[in-house]
């Protein structure tokens, strides 16, 4: 069975890059009717936090990247890592190292001076004839005995064949002095225990893969397939970070992006289906293959994301959008603030212009918060030359059927009767009825507000005209 995982370290928010990795691993598992699991890699106790874990879980839930079963927590599997470490010690594939941090930095310094690449020199390998000191304050770390010779290679499903010489690698620490497993060790034990078939992760981990393969081989365990996804860069070609704009997924949520738009956009970061920019998550699952993932870094384009978000807002049912903005609306105007208007109808009127749901809520609010126009607008638009035309239009409003077509026809009749251009009538009407120059289409706005309200507002304002 295909089994993939997303394995974030809870040391910060879930960022765009992590979410893209999660999406690809999730989509791959969905495509093959496999399983996608979530594993929280929280053994770096100094840096892991509960808030970060919660934030990651919330972000995954919001995006709809559902995982199979409960999330695994590495902190709950410490015994298991110890058990595997003991096996390696028994088989002389791992050993305790008592070198102090000062000693190791001296060692590296002297390597640098001699023009060598700094690396652990194997001083605590048993054959190097050291005995554990009888009295020491140093709590040892456990090191994996990396093979001295030969090559490690794997067929990366994105990058193709990658080969590294063992001479490049040193004996890495697998248990810290507090007994916790390091990333490379926890990952190996877990990917194997959890029967992960495909390890899909960012290419910042390519250097770790040969180390992980060596440990798997030392344990006589089968190797998973590996796929390393390209980096994501900002417009300036630097690795995407906070200074390029929002980076955390929950910040996007707060800024009014829809999860569908985020997923669609993330899918385009390093993968594509021809030139298609907009597609559903089901289409992505259908089309997704790892061999179409690009080796080259992807560029994050905020404008494209905004465009997609706008498109998704347009096609999201008004009732669904209502649920997203209703809290902000009732916080601002109270539960009764929409009068007898259904929130979803107001949304229907204004949503085509909104780039995000924050803008959408603002447009709804400015629609609901009618205030009489300011004196500047009154002076600008309430002029004698347009008065007869407005009056003519107002009179028609008492007799027509109240719908968008009839209101539109009435506008046309008044315009042609007085030989006016559309804005000459529309602008003062907007100011009179909405209190501002900008509003959605007049006929739709009036239809929604209803005859009584529209006529009452026009009547109140008509008396202010200077004739
Ligand atoms: N905890 C690692 C990270 O957050 C996971 C890497 C992997 O997928 O192996 O980068």
Coordinates of C-alpha atoms and ligand atoms in Angstrom, one line a residue:
X1 CA 0.0 0.0 0.0
X2 CA 1.1 3.5 -0.7
X3 CA 1.8 5.3 2.6
X4 CA 3.1 8.8 2.9
X5 CA 3.6 11.1 5.8
X6 CA 4.0 14.8 6.7
X7 CA 6.5 15.2 9.5
X8 CA 6.7 18.8 10.8
X9 CA 8.8 19.8 13.7
X10 CA 6.6 21.9 16.0
X11 CA 9.0 24.8 16.3
X12 CA 6.9 27.5 14.6
X13 CA 3.8 28.0 12.4
X14 CA 3.0 25.8 9.4
X15 CA 4.4 27.8 6.5
X16 CA 3.7 27.9 2.8
X17 CA 6.6 25.5 2.1
X18 CA 5.6 23.0 4.7
X19 CA 2.0 23.1 3.5
X20 CA 3.1 22.5 -0.1
X21 CA 5.0 19.4 1.1
X22 CA 2.0 18.2 3.0
X23 CA -0.3 18.8 0.0
X24 CA 1.9 16.8 -2.3
X25 CA 2.3 13.9 0.1
X26 CA -1.4 13.9 0.8
X27 CA -2.4 14.1 -2.9
X28 CA 0.0 11.2 -3.8
X29 CA -1.6 9.0 -1.1
X30 CA -5.1 10.0 -2.2
X31 CA -4.4 9.2 -5.8
X32 CA -3.4 5.7 -5.0
X33 CA -6.0 5.2 -2.3
X34 CA -3.3 4.9 0.2
X35 CA -2.7 6.4 3.6
X36 CA -1.3 9.8 4.6
X37 CA -0.2 10.1 8.2
X38 CA 0.8 13.1 10.3
X39 CA 3.8 12.8 12.5
X40 CA 4.8 15.5 14.9
X41 CA 8.6 15.5 15.2
X42 CA 8.9 17.0 18.7
X43 CA 12.0 15.4 20.2
X44 CA 13.9 18.6 20.1
X45 CA 12.5 19.5 23.5
X46 CA 14.2 22.9 23.7
X47 CA 12.6 24.2 20.5
X48 CA 9.2 22.3 20.3
X49 CA 6.1 24.0 21.7
X50 CA 2.6 23.0 22.3
X51 CA 1.2 26.2 20.6
X52 CA 3.1 25.4 17.5
X53 CA 1.8 21.8 17.5
X54 CA -1.8 23.1 17.8
X55 CA -1.2 25.7 15.1
X56 CA 0.0 23.0 12.7
X57 CA -3.0 20.8 13.5
X58 CA -5.4 23.7 13.0
X59 CA -3.7 24.7 9.7
X60 CA -3.9 21.1 8.4
X61 CA -7.6 20.9 9.4
X62 CA -8.4 24.3 7.8
X63 CA -6.7 23.2 4.5
X64 CA -8.6 19.9 4.6
X65 CA -5.4 17.8 4.5
X66 CA -6.9 15.0 6.6
X67 CA -4.5 12.4 7.9
X68 CA -5.2 8.8 8.6
X69 CA -5.7 7.9 12.3
X70 CA -4.3 10.0 15.1
X71 CA -1.2 12.1 14.7
X72 CA 1.9 10.4 15.9
X73 CA 4.0 12.2 18.5
X74 CA 7.7 11.3 18.5
X75 CA 7.9 12.3 22.2
X76 CA 5.6 9.3 22.9
X77 CA 7.9 6.9 21.2
X78 CA 11.1 7.5 23.1
X79 CA 11.4 3.9 24.3
X80 CA 11.1 2.6 20.8
X81 CA 14.1 4.7 19.7
X82 CA 16.1 3.5 22.7
X83 CA 15.3 -0.1 21.7
X84 CA 16.6 0.4 18.2
X85 CA 19.6 2.2 19.5
X86 CA 20.4 -0.7 21.8
X87 CA 20.2 -3.0 18.8
X88 CA 22.8 -0.9 17.0
X89 CA 25.1 -0.8 20.0
X90 CA 24.8 -4.6 20.4
X91 CA 25.8 -5.0 16.7
X92 CA 28.7 -2.6 17.0
X93 CA 27.0 -0.2 14.7
X94 CA 26.7 2.6 17.2
X95 CA 28.9 3.7 20.1
X96 CA 29.0 6.2 23.0
X97 CA 31.0 9.3 22.4
X98 CA 32.3 11.2 25.5
X99 CA 33.9 14.1 23.6
X100 CA 33.0 17.4 25.2
X101 CA 31.6 20.2 23.1
X102 CA 34.9 22.2 23.7
X103 CA 37.0 19.2 22.6
X104 CA 34.9 18.9 19.4
X105 CA 35.2 22.6 18.5
X106 CA 39.0 22.4 19.0
X107 CA 39.0 19.3 16.7
X108 CA 37.1 21.2 14.0
X109 CA 39.2 24.3 14.4
X110 CA 42.4 22.3 13.9
X111 CA 40.8 20.6 10.8
X112 CA 40.0 24.0 9.4
X113 CA 43.5 25.2 10.0
X114 CA 44.8 22.2 8.1
X115 CA 42.5 23.0 5.2
X116 CA 40.3 19.9 5.9
X117 CA 36.5 19.7 5.9
X118 CA 35.4 19.8 9.6
X119 CA 34.0 16.4 10.6
X120 CA 33.9 14.1 13.5
X121 CA 37.1 12.0 13.5
X122 CA 35.8 8.8 15.1
X123 CA 37.9 9.3 18.2
X124 CA 35.4 7.4 20.3
X125 CA 35.0 4.5 18.0
X126 CA 35.8 1.4 20.1
X127 CA 38.8 0.4 18.0
X128 CA 40.4 3.7 18.6
X129 CA 41.1 2.2 22.0
X130 CA 39.4 4.8 24.2
X131 CA 37.7 3.5 27.3
X132 CA 34.8 5.3 28.8
X133 CA 36.3 7.6 31.4
X134 CA 35.7 6.3 34.9
X135 CA 34.8 9.7 36.3
X136 CA 33.3 12.2 34.0
X137 CA 30.6 14.9 34.1
X138 CA 30.0 14.4 30.4
X139 CA 26.9 12.6 29.5
X140 CA 27.7 10.7 26.3
X141 CA 25.9 11.0 23.0
X142 CA 25.3 7.9 20.8
X143 CA 26.9 8.0 17.4
X144 CA 26.1 5.9 14.4
X145 CA 29.1 4.2 12.8
X146 CA 28.8 5.3 9.2
X147 CA 30.5 3.0 6.7
X148 CA 34.0 4.3 5.8
X149 CA 34.0 3.3 2.2
X150 CA 31.7 2.9 -0.7
X151 CA 28.8 5.0 -2.0
X152 CA 25.2 5.6 -1.1
X153 CA 22.8 6.1 -3.9
X154 CA 19.1 6.3 -4.5
X155 CA 16.8 7.0 -7.4
X156 CA 15.0 10.1 -6.3
X157 CA 11.6 10.3 -7.8
X158 CA 12.0 14.0 -8.6
X159 CA 15.8 14.5 -8.9
X160 CA 16.8 11.2 -10.5
X161 CA 19.8 9.2 -9.4
X162 CA 21.8 10.8 -6.6
X163 CA 25.1 9.3 -5.3
X164 CA 27.1 10.4 -2.3
X165 CA 30.4 8.9 -1.2
X166 CA 30.6 7.7 2.3
X167 CA 33.8 9.5 2.6
X168 CA 31.7 12.7 2.7
X169 CA 29.7 11.6 5.8
X170 CA 30.8 11.2 9.4
X171 CA 29.5 9.4 12.4
X172 CA 26.4 11.3 13.2
X173 CA 24.8 11.6 16.6
X174 CA 21.6 9.5 16.8
X175 CA 20.8 9.9 20.6
X176 CA 21.5 13.2 22.3
X177 CA 23.0 13.2 25.8
X178 CA 19.5 13.5 27.2
X179 CA 18.6 10.3 25.5
X180 CA 16.3 11.9 22.9
X181 CA 16.7 10.8 19.3
X182 CA 18.1 13.3 16.7
X183 CA 16.0 14.0 13.6
X184 CA 17.9 11.6 11.4
X185 CA 17.4 8.7 13.8
X186 CA 13.8 9.3 14.7
X187 CA 12.9 9.6 11.1
X188 CA 14.4 6.3 10.2
X189 CA 12.8 4.4 13.0
X190 CA 9.5 5.9 12.3
X191 CA 9.4 5.8 8.5
X192 CA 10.2 2.1 8.9
X193 CA 7.8 1.3 11.8
X194 CA 5.0 3.2 10.1
X195 CA 5.7 1.4 6.8
X196 CA 6.1 4.6 4.8
X197 CA 6.4 3.7 1.2
X198 CA 7.2 7.2 -0.2
X199 CA 9.1 9.9 1.7
X200 CA 8.1 13.1 0.1
X201 CA 9.8 16.2 1.6
X202 CA 11.6 19.4 0.8
X203 CA 14.9 19.3 -0.9
X204 CA 16.6 20.9 2.1
X205 CA 16.7 17.3 3.4
X206 CA 18.6 15.8 0.5
X207 CA 21.8 15.8 2.5
X208 CA 20.1 13.8 5.2
X209 CA 18.9 11.1 2.9
X210 CA 22.3 9.2 2.5
X211 CA 22.7 9.2 6.3
X212 CA 19.2 7.8 6.7
X213 CA 19.8 5.2 4.1
X214 CA 22.9 4.1 5.9
X215 CA 21.1 3.6 9.1
X216 CA 18.3 1.7 7.4
X217 CA 20.8 -0.6 5.8
X218 CA 22.6 -1.1 9.1
X219 CA 19.2 -2.2 10.5
X220 CA 18.6 -4.5 7.5
X221 CA 15.4 -2.6 6.8
X222 CA 13.9 -2.0 3.4
X223 CA 14.3 1.5 1.9
X224 CA 11.3 3.7 1.1
X225 CA 11.2 5.7 -2.2
X226 CA 12.4 9.3 -1.8
X227 CA 11.0 12.4 -3.6
X228 CA 12.6 15.8 -2.8
X229 CA 10.5 18.8 -3.7
X230 CA 12.0 22.0 -5.0
X231 CA 12.4 25.1 -2.9
X232 CA 10.0 28.0 -3.0
X233 CA 11.5 31.4 -3.7
X234 CA 10.2 34.9 -3.3
X235 CA 10.0 37.2 -6.4
X236 CA 13.6 38.3 -5.7
X237 CA 14.9 34.8 -6.0
X238 CA 15.7 34.4 -2.3
X239 CA 14.2 31.5 -0.3
X240 CA 10.6 32.4 0.6
X241 CA 10.5 33.9 4.1
X242 CA 8.4 36.3 6.2
X243 CA 10.0 39.3 4.7
X244 CA 8.3 38.5 1.3
X245 CA 4.9 38.8 2.9
X246 CA 2.7 36.4 4.9
X247 CA 4.2 33.0 5.2
X248 CA 2.2 31.2 7.8
X249 CA -0.9 29.4 6.7
X250 CA -3.0 30.8 9.5
X251 CA -2.0 34.3 8.6
X252 CA -3.5 33.6 5.1
X253 CA -6.7 32.4 6.8
X254 CA -6.9 35.6 8.8
X255 CA -6.2 37.7 5.7
X256 CA -9.3 36.3 4.1
X257 CA -8.0 33.6 1.8
X258 CA -10.1 30.5 1.1
X259 CA -8.5 27.2 1.7
X260 CA -9.5 26.1 -1.9
X261 CA -7.5 29.0 -3.3
X262 CA -4.5 28.3 -1.1
X263 CA -4.5 24.6 -2.1
X264 CA -4.8 25.4 -5.7
X265 CA -2.0 27.8 -5.6
X266 CA 0.3 25.6 -3.5
X267 CA -0.3 22.8 -6.1
X268 CA 1.3 25.1 -8.7
X269 CA 4.5 25.5 -6.7
X270 CA 6.7 23.0 -8.4
X271 CA 4.0 21.0 -10.2
X272 CA 1.6 21.6 -12.9
X273 CA -0.8 20.1 -15.4
X274 CA 0.0 21.8 -18.7
X275 CA -0.8 25.5 -18.4
X276 CA -3.8 25.1 -16.1
X277 CA -3.8 27.6 -13.3
X278 CA -7.2 26.9 -11.8
X279 CA -8.4 23.4 -10.9
X280 CA -10.1 21.6 -8.1
X281 CA -8.4 19.5 -5.5
X282 CA -10.0 16.4 -7.0
X283 CA -8.6 17.3 -10.4
X284 CA -5.2 17.7 -8.8
X285 CA -5.4 14.3 -7.2
X286 CA -6.3 12.8 -10.5
X287 CA -3.5 14.5 -12.4
X288 CA -0.8 14.3 -9.8
X289 CA 2.4 12.4 -10.5
X290 CA 5.8 12.8 -8.9
X291 CA 7.6 12.8 -12.3
X292 CA 5.8 16.0 -13.2
X293 CA 7.3 17.7 -10.1
X294 CA 9.9 20.2 -11.2
X295 CA 13.6 20.0 -10.1
X296 CA 13.9 23.8 -10.4
X297 CA 12.8 26.1 -7.6
X298 CA 9.3 27.5 -7.7
X299 CA 8.5 31.2 -7.4
X300 CA 5.8 32.4 -5.2
X301 CA 3.6 34.9 -6.9
X302 CA 1.3 36.8 -4.6
X303 CA -0.7 38.3 -7.5
X304 CA -1.6 34.9 -8.9
X305 CA -2.8 33.8 -5.5
X306 CA -4.9 36.9 -5.2
X307 CA -6.4 36.3 -8.6
X308 CA -7.2 32.7 -7.6
X309 CA -8.7 33.8 -4.3
X310 CA -11.0 36.2 -6.2
X311 CA -12.1 33.5 -8.5
X312 CA -12.9 31.1 -5.7
X313 CA -14.8 33.8 -3.8
X314 CA -17.0 34.3 -6.9
X315 CA -17.9 30.7 -7.2
X316 CA -18.3 29.9 -3.5
X317 CA -22.0 29.7 -2.6
X318 CA -23.2 32.8 -0.8
X319 CA -24.3 30.8 2.2
X320 CA -20.8 29.4 2.7
X321 CA -19.3 32.8 2.5
X322 CA -21.9 34.0 5.0
X323 CA -20.6 31.5 7.5
X324 CA -17.0 32.9 7.1
X325 CA -17.9 36.6 7.4
X326 CA -20.9 36.4 9.8
X327 CA -18.9 36.9 13.0
X328 CA -17.2 40.0 11.7
X329 CA -20.5 41.4 10.5
X330 CA -22.4 40.7 13.7
X331 CA -19.5 42.0 15.8
X332 CA -19.8 45.3 13.9
X333 CA -23.5 45.8 13.4
X334 CA -25.0 43.3 15.8
X335 CA -27.2 40.4 15.0
X336 CA -30.1 42.6 13.9
X337 CA -27.8 44.8 11.9
X338 CA -28.7 43.3 8.5
X339 CA -32.3 44.5 9.0
X340 CA -34.6 42.3 7.0
X341 CA -31.8 41.6 4.5
X342 CA -30.4 38.1 4.3
X343 CA -26.6 38.3 4.7
X344 CA -26.2 35.9 1.9
X345 CA -28.1 38.2 -0.5
X346 CA -25.9 41.2 0.4
X347 CA -22.9 38.9 -0.2
X348 CA -24.3 37.9 -3.6
X349 CA -24.4 41.6 -4.5
X350 CA -20.9 42.5 -3.5
X351 CA -18.8 39.4 -3.8
X352 CA -17.6 39.8 -7.4
X353 CA -15.3 42.6 -6.4
X354 CA -13.8 41.1 -3.3
X355 CA -10.2 39.8 -3.4
X356 CA -10.5 38.2 0.0
X357 CA -13.2 37.6 2.7
X358 CA -11.9 40.5 4.7
X359 CA -12.7 42.8 1.8
X360 CA -15.9 41.0 1.4
X361 CA -17.0 41.6 5.0
X362 CA -16.0 45.3 4.6
X363 CA -18.1 45.7 1.5
X364 CA -21.1 44.0 3.2
X365 CA -20.6 46.4 6.1
X366 CA -20.4 49.5 4.0
X367 CA -23.6 48.3 2.3
X368 CA -25.3 47.8 5.7
X369 CA -24.0 50.9 7.4
X370 CA -25.9 53.6 5.5
X371 CA -25.1 57.1 6.6
X372 CA -26.4 60.1 4.8
X373 CA -24.0 61.5 2.3
X374 CA -21.4 64.0 3.4
X375 CA -21.8 67.7 2.4
X376 CA -19.1 67.4 -0.2
X377 CA -21.0 64.7 -2.1
X378 CA -24.2 66.6 -1.8
X379 CA -22.6 69.7 -3.3
X380 CA -21.1 67.7 -6.1
X381 CA -24.1 65.6 -7.2
X382 CA -27.3 67.3 -6.0
X383 CA -27.6 69.7 -8.9
X384 CA -30.5 71.4 -10.6
X385 CA -29.8 70.0 -14.0
X386 CA -30.3 66.4 -13.0
X387 CA -33.2 67.0 -10.6
X388 CA -36.0 66.5 -13.1
X389 CA -34.5 63.3 -14.3
X390 CA -34.2 61.9 -10.8
X391 CA -37.7 63.0 -10.0
X392 CA -39.0 61.3 -13.2
X393 CA -37.2 58.1 -12.1
X394 CA -38.5 58.4 -8.6
X395 CA -42.1 58.6 -9.8
X396 CA -41.7 55.4 -11.8
X397 CA -40.5 53.5 -8.7
X398 CA -44.0 53.6 -7.2
X399 CA -45.5 51.7 -10.2
X400 CA -43.1 49.2 -11.5
X401 CA -42.7 45.6 -10.5
X402 CA -39.9 45.5 -8.0
X403 CA -37.1 43.5 -9.7
X404 CA -33.8 44.2 -11.3
X405 CA -35.1 44.2 -14.9
X406 CA -37.9 46.7 -14.2
X407 CA -35.6 49.0 -12.2
X408 CA -33.1 48.9 -15.1
X409 CA -35.8 49.7 -17.6
X410 CA -37.0 52.7 -15.5
X411 CA -33.5 54.0 -15.4
X412 CA -33.3 53.8 -19.2
X413 CA -36.6 55.5 -19.7
X414 CA -35.6 58.5 -17.5
X415 CA -32.2 58.8 -19.1
X416 CA -33.6 58.9 -22.6
X417 CA -36.4 61.2 -21.6
X418 CA -33.9 63.8 -20.4
X419 CA -31.2 62.9 -22.8
X420 CA -28.7 62.1 -20.0
X421 CA -25.8 59.7 -19.8
X422 CA -25.9 56.8 -17.4
X423 CA -23.4 58.2 -14.8
X424 CA -25.3 61.5 -14.7
X425 CA -28.2 59.7 -13.1
X426 CA -26.5 56.8 -11.5
X427 CA -24.0 58.8 -9.4
X428 CA -26.4 61.0 -7.6
X429 CA -28.7 58.0 -7.1
X430 CA -25.9 56.0 -5.5
X431 CA -25.1 59.0 -3.2
X432 CA -28.7 59.4 -2.3
X433 CA -29.5 55.8 -1.6
X434 CA -26.2 54.4 -0.4
X435 CA -24.6 57.6 1.0
X436 CA -21.5 57.0 -1.2
X437 CA -20.2 57.0 -4.7
X438 CA -19.3 53.4 -4.9
X439 CA -21.9 50.6 -4.9
X440 CA -22.7 47.5 -6.7
X441 CA -24.9 47.8 -9.8
X442 CA -27.8 50.2 -9.1
X443 CA -30.6 47.9 -10.2
X444 CA -29.3 45.0 -8.1
X445 CA -28.7 47.2 -5.1
X446 CA -32.2 48.7 -5.2
X447 CA -33.8 45.3 -5.8
X448 CA -32.2 44.0 -2.7
X449 CA -32.8 47.0 -0.5
X450 CA -36.5 47.0 -1.4
X451 CA -38.9 49.6 -2.6
X452 CA -39.8 51.1 0.7
X453 CA -36.2 51.8 1.8
X454 CA -35.1 53.1 -1.6
X455 CA -38.0 55.4 -2.1
X456 CA -37.7 56.7 1.5
X457 CA -34.1 57.5 1.0
X458 CA -34.6 59.2 -2.3
X459 CA -37.4 61.3 -0.8
X460 CA -35.3 62.4 2.1
X461 CA -32.4 63.4 -0.1
X462 CA -34.5 65.1 -2.9
X463 CA -35.4 68.0 -0.6
X464 CA -31.7 68.9 -0.3
X465 CA -31.3 69.7 -4.0
X466 CA -30.5 73.3 -4.7
X467 CA -32.9 74.4 -7.4
Ligands
LIG1 N1 10.8 17.3 10.9 C1 11.4 17.5 9.6 C2 11.1 18.9 9.2 O1 10.3 19.5 9.7 C3 10.8 16.5 8.6 C4 11.6 16.2 7.5 C5 11.2 14.9 6.8 O2 10.1 14.9 6.2 O3 11.9 13.9 6.9 O4 11.8 19.4 8.3

